[in-house]
Amino acid sequence: EVQLLESGGGLVQPGGSLRLSCAASGFTFSSYAINWVRQAPGKGLEWVSFISGTGGSTYYADFVKGRFTISRDNSKNILYLQMNSLTAEDTAIYYCARGPPVGIAMGAFDIWGQGTMVTVSS
Amino acid sequence: EIVMTQSPATMSVSPGERATLSCRASQSVSSNLAWYQQKPGQAPRLLIYGASTRATGIPARFSGSGSGTEFTLTISSLQSEDFAVYYCQQYNNWPLTFGGGTRVEIK
């Protein structure tokens, strides 16, 4: 079964850091781009970051540039999101979502994880 | 940044009726438009990509149309499991952007 499973969420103080993980199974991980998407409580979906299948290309939403870093370990089939300088506005469920296969620059998100909750509060 | 605007924000529909959801882009996204369904407490699910292609396993009552800046998701005969929030998303330009969502509720 094709699956993505996030972990690493929790409660963190403002200004703190957190690293999220997304473990993939059931498909050739390195052949697909992966994205992070977040959803604040009661709000809509917000794209956060993208990484290509090789890890050679990354993109970020302006509101996380310089604070968040996306990376992947294709030998372990794991995606990461390192989040620094967190603020209350970063409180959300964070989803990883599979993007297009290698060779296609941009595409829809066909597989989603169940999400991990990040709460930034003192 | 391309702004995606969905309308209406909420619609009340009776089971068996047709629902038509709209999504407008602030500039052309060609056919690089997806629709997602999200139920409470669940992750989003891909319904439509390429503006009109149903994703794997999506029932034929869901259809998408449009190109450029105007898009429509139609649910031909609403079933009980279709009451949810629907989001459109453009993947033509960075940053990728979602619409604010349309909630389809039971009338």
PDB file of C-alpha atoms in Angstrom:
ATOM      1  CA  GLU A   1       0.000   0.000   0.000  1.00  0.00           C
ATOM      2  CA  VAL A   2       1.294   3.438  -0.938  1.00  0.00           C
ATOM      3  CA  GLN A   3       1.611   5.393   2.278  1.00  0.00           C
ATOM      4  CA  LEU A   4       3.100   8.486   3.894  1.00  0.00           C
ATOM      5  CA  LEU A   5       3.372   8.737   7.659  1.00  0.00           C
ATOM      6  CA  GLU A   6       4.334  11.957   9.425  1.00  0.00           C
ATOM      7  CA  SER A   7       5.843  12.239  12.888  1.00  0.00           C
ATOM      8  CA  GLY A   8       7.675  14.713  15.064  1.00  0.00           C
ATOM      9  CA  GLY A   9       4.934  17.181  15.862  1.00  0.00           C
ATOM     10  CA  GLY A  10       4.299  18.506  19.345  1.00  0.00           C
ATOM     11  CA  LEU A  11       4.295  21.537  21.590  1.00  0.00           C
ATOM     12  CA  VAL A  12       7.169  23.984  21.208  1.00  0.00           C
ATOM     13  CA  GLN A  13       7.796  27.435  22.629  1.00  0.00           C
ATOM     14  CA  PRO A  14       7.918  30.532  20.418  1.00  0.00           C
ATOM     15  CA  GLY A  15      11.382  30.874  18.929  1.00  0.00           C
ATOM     16  CA  GLY A  16      11.972  27.162  19.241  1.00  0.00           C
ATOM     17  CA  SER A  17      12.730  24.470  16.696  1.00  0.00           C
ATOM     18  CA  LEU A  18      11.191  21.201  15.617  1.00  0.00           C
ATOM     19  CA  ARG A  19      12.003  18.598  12.979  1.00  0.00           C
ATOM     20  CA  LEU A  20       9.182  16.774  11.252  1.00  0.00           C
ATOM     21  CA  SER A  21       9.629  13.469   9.450  1.00  0.00           C
ATOM     22  CA  CYS A  22       7.579  11.754   6.775  1.00  0.00           C
ATOM     23  CA  ALA A  23       8.197   8.070   6.173  1.00  0.00           C
ATOM     24  CA  ALA A  24       7.211   6.696   2.789  1.00  0.00           C
ATOM     25  CA  SER A  25       6.330   3.141   1.831  1.00  0.00           C
ATOM     26  CA  GLY A  26       4.779   1.241  -1.068  1.00  0.00           C
ATOM     27  CA  PHE A  27       6.438   3.198  -3.874  1.00  0.00           C
ATOM     28  CA  THR A  28       9.865   4.163  -5.179  1.00  0.00           C
ATOM     29  CA  PHE A  29      10.472   7.163  -2.945  1.00  0.00           C
ATOM     30  CA  SER A  30      13.311   8.668  -4.954  1.00  0.00           C
ATOM     31  CA  SER A  31      11.155   8.795  -8.074  1.00  0.00           C
ATOM     32  CA  TYR A  32       8.749  11.381  -6.680  1.00  0.00           C
ATOM     33  CA  ALA A  33       8.764  14.940  -5.485  1.00  0.00           C
ATOM     34  CA  ILE A  34       7.274  15.496  -2.048  1.00  0.00           C
ATOM     35  CA  ASN A  35       5.642  18.561  -0.536  1.00  0.00           C
ATOM     36  CA  TRP A  36       4.761  19.846   2.907  1.00  0.00           C
ATOM     37  CA  VAL A  37       1.325  21.427   3.282  1.00  0.00           C
ATOM     38  CA  ARG A  38      -0.088  22.859   6.496  1.00  0.00           C
ATOM     39  CA  GLN A  39      -3.507  23.635   7.868  1.00  0.00           C
ATOM     40  CA  ALA A  40      -4.044  25.942  10.825  1.00  0.00           C
ATOM     41  CA  PRO A  41      -6.927  25.009  13.133  1.00  0.00           C
ATOM     42  CA  GLY A  42     -10.219  25.679  11.358  1.00  0.00           C
ATOM     43  CA  LYS A  43      -8.463  27.152   8.312  1.00  0.00           C
ATOM     44  CA  GLY A  44      -7.669  26.137   4.757  1.00  0.00           C
ATOM     45  CA  LEU A  45      -4.709  24.416   3.160  1.00  0.00           C
ATOM     46  CA  GLU A  46      -1.411  26.243   2.751  1.00  0.00           C
ATOM     47  CA  TRP A  47       1.524  24.940   0.711  1.00  0.00           C
ATOM     48  CA  VAL A  48       4.817  25.140   2.605  1.00  0.00           C
ATOM     49  CA  SER A  49       7.638  23.524   0.662  1.00  0.00           C
ATOM     50  CA  PHE A  50       8.634  21.207  -2.215  1.00  0.00           C
ATOM     51  CA  ILE A  51      11.594  18.951  -2.841  1.00  0.00           C
ATOM     52  CA  SER A  52      12.321  17.077  -6.049  1.00  0.00           C
ATOM     53  CA  GLY A  53      12.909  13.339  -6.148  1.00  0.00           C
ATOM     54  CA  THR A  54      16.680  13.707  -6.159  1.00  0.00           C
ATOM     55  CA  GLY A  55      16.622  16.499  -3.594  1.00  0.00           C
ATOM     56  CA  GLY A  56      18.322  18.788  -6.046  1.00  0.00           C
ATOM     57  CA  SER A  57      15.465  21.289  -6.276  1.00  0.00           C
ATOM     58  CA  THR A  58      13.637  22.892  -3.397  1.00  0.00           C
ATOM     59  CA  TYR A  59      11.013  25.640  -3.136  1.00  0.00           C
ATOM     60  CA  TYR A  60       9.497  27.412  -0.176  1.00  0.00           C
ATOM     61  CA  ALA A  61       6.543  29.625   0.594  1.00  0.00           C
ATOM     62  CA  ASP A  62       7.670  33.144   1.427  1.00  0.00           C
ATOM     63  CA  PHE A  63       6.408  32.902   4.989  1.00  0.00           C
ATOM     64  CA  VAL A  64       8.887  30.105   5.820  1.00  0.00           C
ATOM     65  CA  LYS A  65      11.887  31.129   3.759  1.00  0.00           C
ATOM     66  CA  GLY A  66      15.013  31.284   5.881  1.00  0.00           C
ATOM     67  CA  ARG A  67      13.302  29.513   8.784  1.00  0.00           C
ATOM     68  CA  PHE A  68      12.327  26.085   7.399  1.00  0.00           C
ATOM     69  CA  THR A  69      14.498  23.603   5.501  1.00  0.00           C
ATOM     70  CA  ILE A  70      13.181  20.646   3.550  1.00  0.00           C
ATOM     71  CA  SER A  71      15.396  17.643   2.919  1.00  0.00           C
ATOM     72  CA  ARG A  72      15.148  13.952   2.162  1.00  0.00           C
ATOM     73  CA  ASP A  73      17.101  10.746   2.686  1.00  0.00           C
ATOM     74  CA  ASN A  74      16.310   8.494  -0.251  1.00  0.00           C
ATOM     75  CA  SER A  75      18.258   5.617   1.282  1.00  0.00           C
ATOM     76  CA  LYS A  76      15.819   5.617   4.206  1.00  0.00           C
ATOM     77  CA  ASN A  77      12.685   6.744   2.335  1.00  0.00           C
ATOM     78  CA  ILE A  78      12.237   9.671   4.707  1.00  0.00           C
ATOM     79  CA  LEU A  79      11.405  13.329   4.142  1.00  0.00           C
ATOM     80  CA  TYR A  80      12.227  15.997   6.704  1.00  0.00           C
ATOM     81  CA  LEU A  81      11.157  19.521   7.549  1.00  0.00           C
ATOM     82  CA  GLN A  82      13.453  21.391   9.910  1.00  0.00           C
ATOM     83  CA  MET A  83      11.527  24.289  11.417  1.00  0.00           C
ATOM     84  CA  ASN A  84      13.343  27.071  13.263  1.00  0.00           C
ATOM     85  CA  SER A  85      12.278  30.403  14.791  1.00  0.00           C
ATOM     86  CA  LEU A  86       8.747  29.146  15.226  1.00  0.00           C
ATOM     87  CA  THR A  87       5.905  31.545  15.975  1.00  0.00           C
ATOM     88  CA  ALA A  88       2.294  31.066  16.986  1.00  0.00           C
ATOM     89  CA  GLU A  89       1.321  31.548  13.319  1.00  0.00           C
ATOM     90  CA  ASP A  90       3.105  28.257  12.521  1.00  0.00           C
ATOM     91  CA  THR A  91       0.620  26.314  14.645  1.00  0.00           C
ATOM     92  CA  ALA A  92      -1.015  23.841  12.264  1.00  0.00           C
ATOM     93  CA  ILE A  93      -1.354  20.266  11.142  1.00  0.00           C
ATOM     94  CA  TYR A  94       1.547  19.554   8.804  1.00  0.00           C
ATOM     95  CA  TYR A  95       0.935  17.098   5.987  1.00  0.00           C
ATOM     96  CA  CYS A  96       3.421  15.571   3.602  1.00  0.00           C
ATOM     97  CA  ALA A  97       1.985  14.987   0.154  1.00  0.00           C
ATOM     98  CA  ARG A  98       3.406  13.211  -2.869  1.00  0.00           C
ATOM     99  CA  GLY A  99       3.956  15.335  -5.920  1.00  0.00           C
ATOM    100  CA  PRO A 100       4.815  14.491  -9.485  1.00  0.00           C
ATOM    101  CA  PRO A 101       7.256  11.804 -10.611  1.00  0.00           C
ATOM    102  CA  VAL A 102      10.774  12.675 -11.690  1.00  0.00           C
ATOM    103  CA  GLY A 103      10.730  14.378 -15.061  1.00  0.00           C
ATOM    104  CA  ILE A 104       7.597  16.380 -14.397  1.00  0.00           C
ATOM    105  CA  ALA A 105       8.246  19.772 -12.892  1.00  0.00           C
ATOM    106  CA  MET A 106       4.962  20.426 -11.150  1.00  0.00           C
ATOM    107  CA  GLY A 107       1.893  18.395 -10.427  1.00  0.00           C
ATOM    108  CA  ALA A 108      -1.009  17.599  -8.140  1.00  0.00           C
ATOM    109  CA  PHE A 109      -0.626  15.859  -4.793  1.00  0.00           C
ATOM    110  CA  ASP A 110      -1.957  12.338  -5.146  1.00  0.00           C
ATOM    111  CA  ILE A 111      -0.986  10.759  -1.811  1.00  0.00           C
ATOM    112  CA  TRP A 112      -1.240  12.487   1.570  1.00  0.00           C
ATOM    113  CA  GLY A 113      -0.135  11.489   5.032  1.00  0.00           C
ATOM    114  CA  GLN A 114      -2.460  11.741   8.020  1.00  0.00           C
ATOM    115  CA  GLY A 115      -0.661  14.820   9.330  1.00  0.00           C
ATOM    116  CA  THR A 116       1.204  15.764  12.485  1.00  0.00           C
ATOM    117  CA  MET A 117       0.141  18.619  14.762  1.00  0.00           C
ATOM    118  CA  VAL A 118       2.566  21.392  15.635  1.00  0.00           C
ATOM    119  CA  THR A 119       1.584  23.781  18.409  1.00  0.00           C
ATOM    120  CA  VAL A 120       3.697  26.844  19.108  1.00  0.00           C
ATOM    121  CA  SER A 121       2.831  28.282  22.487  1.00  0.00           C
ATOM    122  CA  SER A 122       4.428  29.384  25.727  1.00  0.00           C
TER     123      SER A 122
ATOM    124  CA  GLU B   1       1.682  34.905  -6.262  1.00  0.00           C
ATOM    125  CA  ILE B   2      -1.406  33.502  -7.984  1.00  0.00           C
ATOM    126  CA  VAL B   3      -4.491  33.992  -5.834  1.00  0.00           C
ATOM    127  CA  MET B   4      -7.134  31.281  -6.072  1.00  0.00           C
ATOM    128  CA  THR B   5     -10.664  32.380  -5.208  1.00  0.00           C
ATOM    129  CA  GLN B   6     -13.382  29.823  -4.583  1.00  0.00           C
ATOM    130  CA  SER B   7     -17.117  30.475  -4.544  1.00  0.00           C
ATOM    131  CA  PRO B   8     -19.364  30.095  -2.809  1.00  0.00           C
ATOM    132  CA  ALA B   9     -17.711  29.704   0.579  1.00  0.00           C
ATOM    133  CA  THR B  10     -20.563  27.466   1.711  1.00  0.00           C
ATOM    134  CA  MET B  11     -23.356  25.792  -0.183  1.00  0.00           C
ATOM    135  CA  SER B  12     -26.339  23.856   1.126  1.00  0.00           C
ATOM    136  CA  VAL B  13     -27.430  21.026  -1.132  1.00  0.00           C
ATOM    137  CA  SER B  14     -29.919  18.186  -0.782  1.00  0.00           C
ATOM    138  CA  PRO B  15     -28.764  14.611  -1.391  1.00  0.00           C
ATOM    139  CA  GLY B  16     -29.267  13.690  -5.024  1.00  0.00           C
ATOM    140  CA  GLU B  17     -28.956  17.270  -6.228  1.00  0.00           C
ATOM    141  CA  ARG B  18     -26.231  18.686  -8.420  1.00  0.00           C
ATOM    142  CA  ALA B  19     -23.506  20.881  -6.954  1.00  0.00           C
ATOM    143  CA  THR B  20     -21.374  23.283  -8.960  1.00  0.00           C
ATOM    144  CA  LEU B  21     -18.288  24.761  -7.317  1.00  0.00           C
ATOM    145  CA  SER B  22     -16.236  27.565  -8.833  1.00  0.00           C
ATOM    146  CA  CYS B  23     -12.555  28.427  -8.670  1.00  0.00           C
ATOM    147  CA  ARG B  24     -10.969  31.501 -10.215  1.00  0.00           C
ATOM    148  CA  ALA B  25      -7.249  32.187 -10.636  1.00  0.00           C
ATOM    149  CA  SER B  26      -5.823  35.710 -10.572  1.00  0.00           C
ATOM    150  CA  GLN B  27      -3.836  34.877 -13.710  1.00  0.00           C
ATOM    151  CA  SER B  28      -3.800  31.997 -16.144  1.00  0.00           C
ATOM    152  CA  VAL B  29      -2.752  28.610 -14.772  1.00  0.00           C
ATOM    153  CA  SER B  30      -3.437  26.818 -18.067  1.00  0.00           C
ATOM    154  CA  SER B  31      -4.916  23.428 -17.092  1.00  0.00           C
ATOM    155  CA  ASN B  32      -2.614  22.979 -14.092  1.00  0.00           C
ATOM    156  CA  LEU B  33      -5.446  22.877 -11.618  1.00  0.00           C
ATOM    157  CA  ALA B  34      -6.393  20.239  -9.059  1.00  0.00           C
ATOM    158  CA  TRP B  35      -9.388  19.692  -6.813  1.00  0.00           C
ATOM    159  CA  TYR B  36      -9.251  18.056  -3.389  1.00  0.00           C
ATOM    160  CA  GLN B  37     -11.900  16.852  -0.984  1.00  0.00           C
ATOM    161  CA  GLN B  38     -11.400  17.031   2.769  1.00  0.00           C
ATOM    162  CA  LYS B  39     -13.672  15.540   5.408  1.00  0.00           C
ATOM    163  CA  PRO B  40     -13.449  16.466   9.100  1.00  0.00           C
ATOM    164  CA  GLY B  41     -10.432  14.957  10.813  1.00  0.00           C
ATOM    165  CA  GLN B  42      -9.057  13.547   7.571  1.00  0.00           C
ATOM    166  CA  ALA B  43      -6.306  14.450   5.154  1.00  0.00           C
ATOM    167  CA  PRO B  44      -7.272  15.918   1.793  1.00  0.00           C
ATOM    168  CA  ARG B  45      -7.915  13.525  -1.083  1.00  0.00           C
ATOM    169  CA  LEU B  46      -7.117  14.257  -4.716  1.00  0.00           C
ATOM    170  CA  LEU B  47     -10.234  14.269  -6.892  1.00  0.00           C
ATOM    171  CA  ILE B  48      -9.259  15.965 -10.145  1.00  0.00           C
ATOM    172  CA  TYR B  49      -5.969  16.980 -11.769  1.00  0.00           C
ATOM    173  CA  GLY B  50      -5.203  18.646 -15.063  1.00  0.00           C
ATOM    174  CA  ALA B  51      -8.486  20.528 -14.531  1.00  0.00           C
ATOM    175  CA  SER B  52     -10.592  17.628 -15.796  1.00  0.00           C
ATOM    176  CA  THR B  53      -8.942  14.235 -15.198  1.00  0.00           C
ATOM    177  CA  ARG B  54     -10.359  12.164 -12.359  1.00  0.00           C
ATOM    178  CA  ALA B  55      -7.807  10.672 -10.004  1.00  0.00           C
ATOM    179  CA  THR B  56      -7.667   6.926  -9.445  1.00  0.00           C
ATOM    180  CA  GLY B  57     -10.793   5.570  -7.797  1.00  0.00           C
ATOM    181  CA  ILE B  58     -12.815   8.780  -7.993  1.00  0.00           C
ATOM    182  CA  PRO B  59     -16.459   8.201  -8.961  1.00  0.00           C
ATOM    183  CA  ALA B  60     -17.731   9.472 -12.289  1.00  0.00           C
ATOM    184  CA  ARG B  61     -20.196  11.825 -10.577  1.00  0.00           C
ATOM    185  CA  PHE B  62     -17.222  14.138  -9.990  1.00  0.00           C
ATOM    186  CA  SER B  63     -16.180  16.151 -13.029  1.00  0.00           C
ATOM    187  CA  GLY B  64     -13.926  19.130 -13.594  1.00  0.00           C
ATOM    188  CA  SER B  65     -13.819  21.673 -16.361  1.00  0.00           C
ATOM    189  CA  GLY B  66     -12.193  24.937 -17.339  1.00  0.00           C
ATOM    190  CA  SER B  67      -8.822  26.328 -18.273  1.00  0.00           C
ATOM    191  CA  GLY B  68      -6.936  29.559 -17.920  1.00  0.00           C
ATOM    192  CA  THR B  69      -8.529  31.373 -15.016  1.00  0.00           C
ATOM    193  CA  GLU B  70     -12.011  29.865 -14.621  1.00  0.00           C
ATOM    194  CA  PHE B  71     -12.633  26.355 -13.335  1.00  0.00           C
ATOM    195  CA  THR B  72     -15.603  24.325 -12.154  1.00  0.00           C
ATOM    196  CA  LEU B  73     -16.037  21.170 -10.112  1.00  0.00           C
ATOM    197  CA  THR B  74     -19.401  19.504 -10.596  1.00  0.00           C
ATOM    198  CA  ILE B  75     -20.852  16.762  -8.441  1.00  0.00           C
ATOM    199  CA  SER B  76     -23.718  15.422 -10.508  1.00  0.00           C
ATOM    200  CA  SER B  77     -25.778  13.785  -7.756  1.00  0.00           C
ATOM    201  CA  LEU B  78     -24.626  14.382  -4.216  1.00  0.00           C
ATOM    202  CA  GLN B  79     -24.235  11.347  -2.024  1.00  0.00           C
ATOM    203  CA  SER B  80     -24.051  11.452   1.760  1.00  0.00           C
ATOM    204  CA  GLU B  81     -20.296  10.858   1.669  1.00  0.00           C
ATOM    205  CA  ASP B  82     -19.755  13.918  -0.552  1.00  0.00           C
ATOM    206  CA  PHE B  83     -20.555  16.464   2.135  1.00  0.00           C
ATOM    207  CA  ALA B  84     -17.134  17.923   2.800  1.00  0.00           C
ATOM    208  CA  VAL B  85     -14.855  20.874   2.052  1.00  0.00           C
ATOM    209  CA  TYR B  86     -13.442  21.167  -1.455  1.00  0.00           C
ATOM    210  CA  TYR B  87     -10.243  23.001  -2.365  1.00  0.00           C
ATOM    211  CA  CYS B  88      -8.794  23.962  -5.697  1.00  0.00           C
ATOM    212  CA  GLN B  89      -5.031  24.309  -6.179  1.00  0.00           C
ATOM    213  CA  GLN B  90      -2.882  25.661  -8.969  1.00  0.00           C
ATOM    214  CA  TYR B  91       0.419  24.032  -9.792  1.00  0.00           C
ATOM    215  CA  ASN B  92       1.414  26.211 -12.715  1.00  0.00           C
ATOM    216  CA  ASN B  93       3.597  28.715 -10.857  1.00  0.00           C
ATOM    217  CA  TRP B  94       5.601  28.914  -7.656  1.00  0.00           C
ATOM    218  CA  PRO B  95       4.456  29.332  -4.990  1.00  0.00           C
ATOM    219  CA  LEU B  96       1.792  26.684  -5.295  1.00  0.00           C
ATOM    220  CA  THR B  97      -1.483  28.067  -3.976  1.00  0.00           C
ATOM    221  CA  PHE B  98      -4.820  26.774  -2.766  1.00  0.00           C
ATOM    222  CA  GLY B  99      -8.215  28.383  -2.803  1.00  0.00           C
ATOM    223  CA  GLY B 100      -9.952  29.101   0.471  1.00  0.00           C
ATOM    224  CA  GLY B 101     -12.323  26.168   0.083  1.00  0.00           C
ATOM    225  CA  THR B 102     -16.020  25.559  -0.459  1.00  0.00           C
ATOM    226  CA  ARG B 103     -17.956  23.766   2.250  1.00  0.00           C
ATOM    227  CA  VAL B 104     -20.762  21.590   0.878  1.00  0.00           C
ATOM    228  CA  GLU B 105     -23.292  20.953   3.600  1.00  0.00           C
ATOM    229  CA  ILE B 106     -26.555  19.070   3.805  1.00  0.00           C
ATOM    230  CA  LYS B 107     -29.658  21.137   3.145  1.00  0.00           C
TER     231      LYS B 107
END
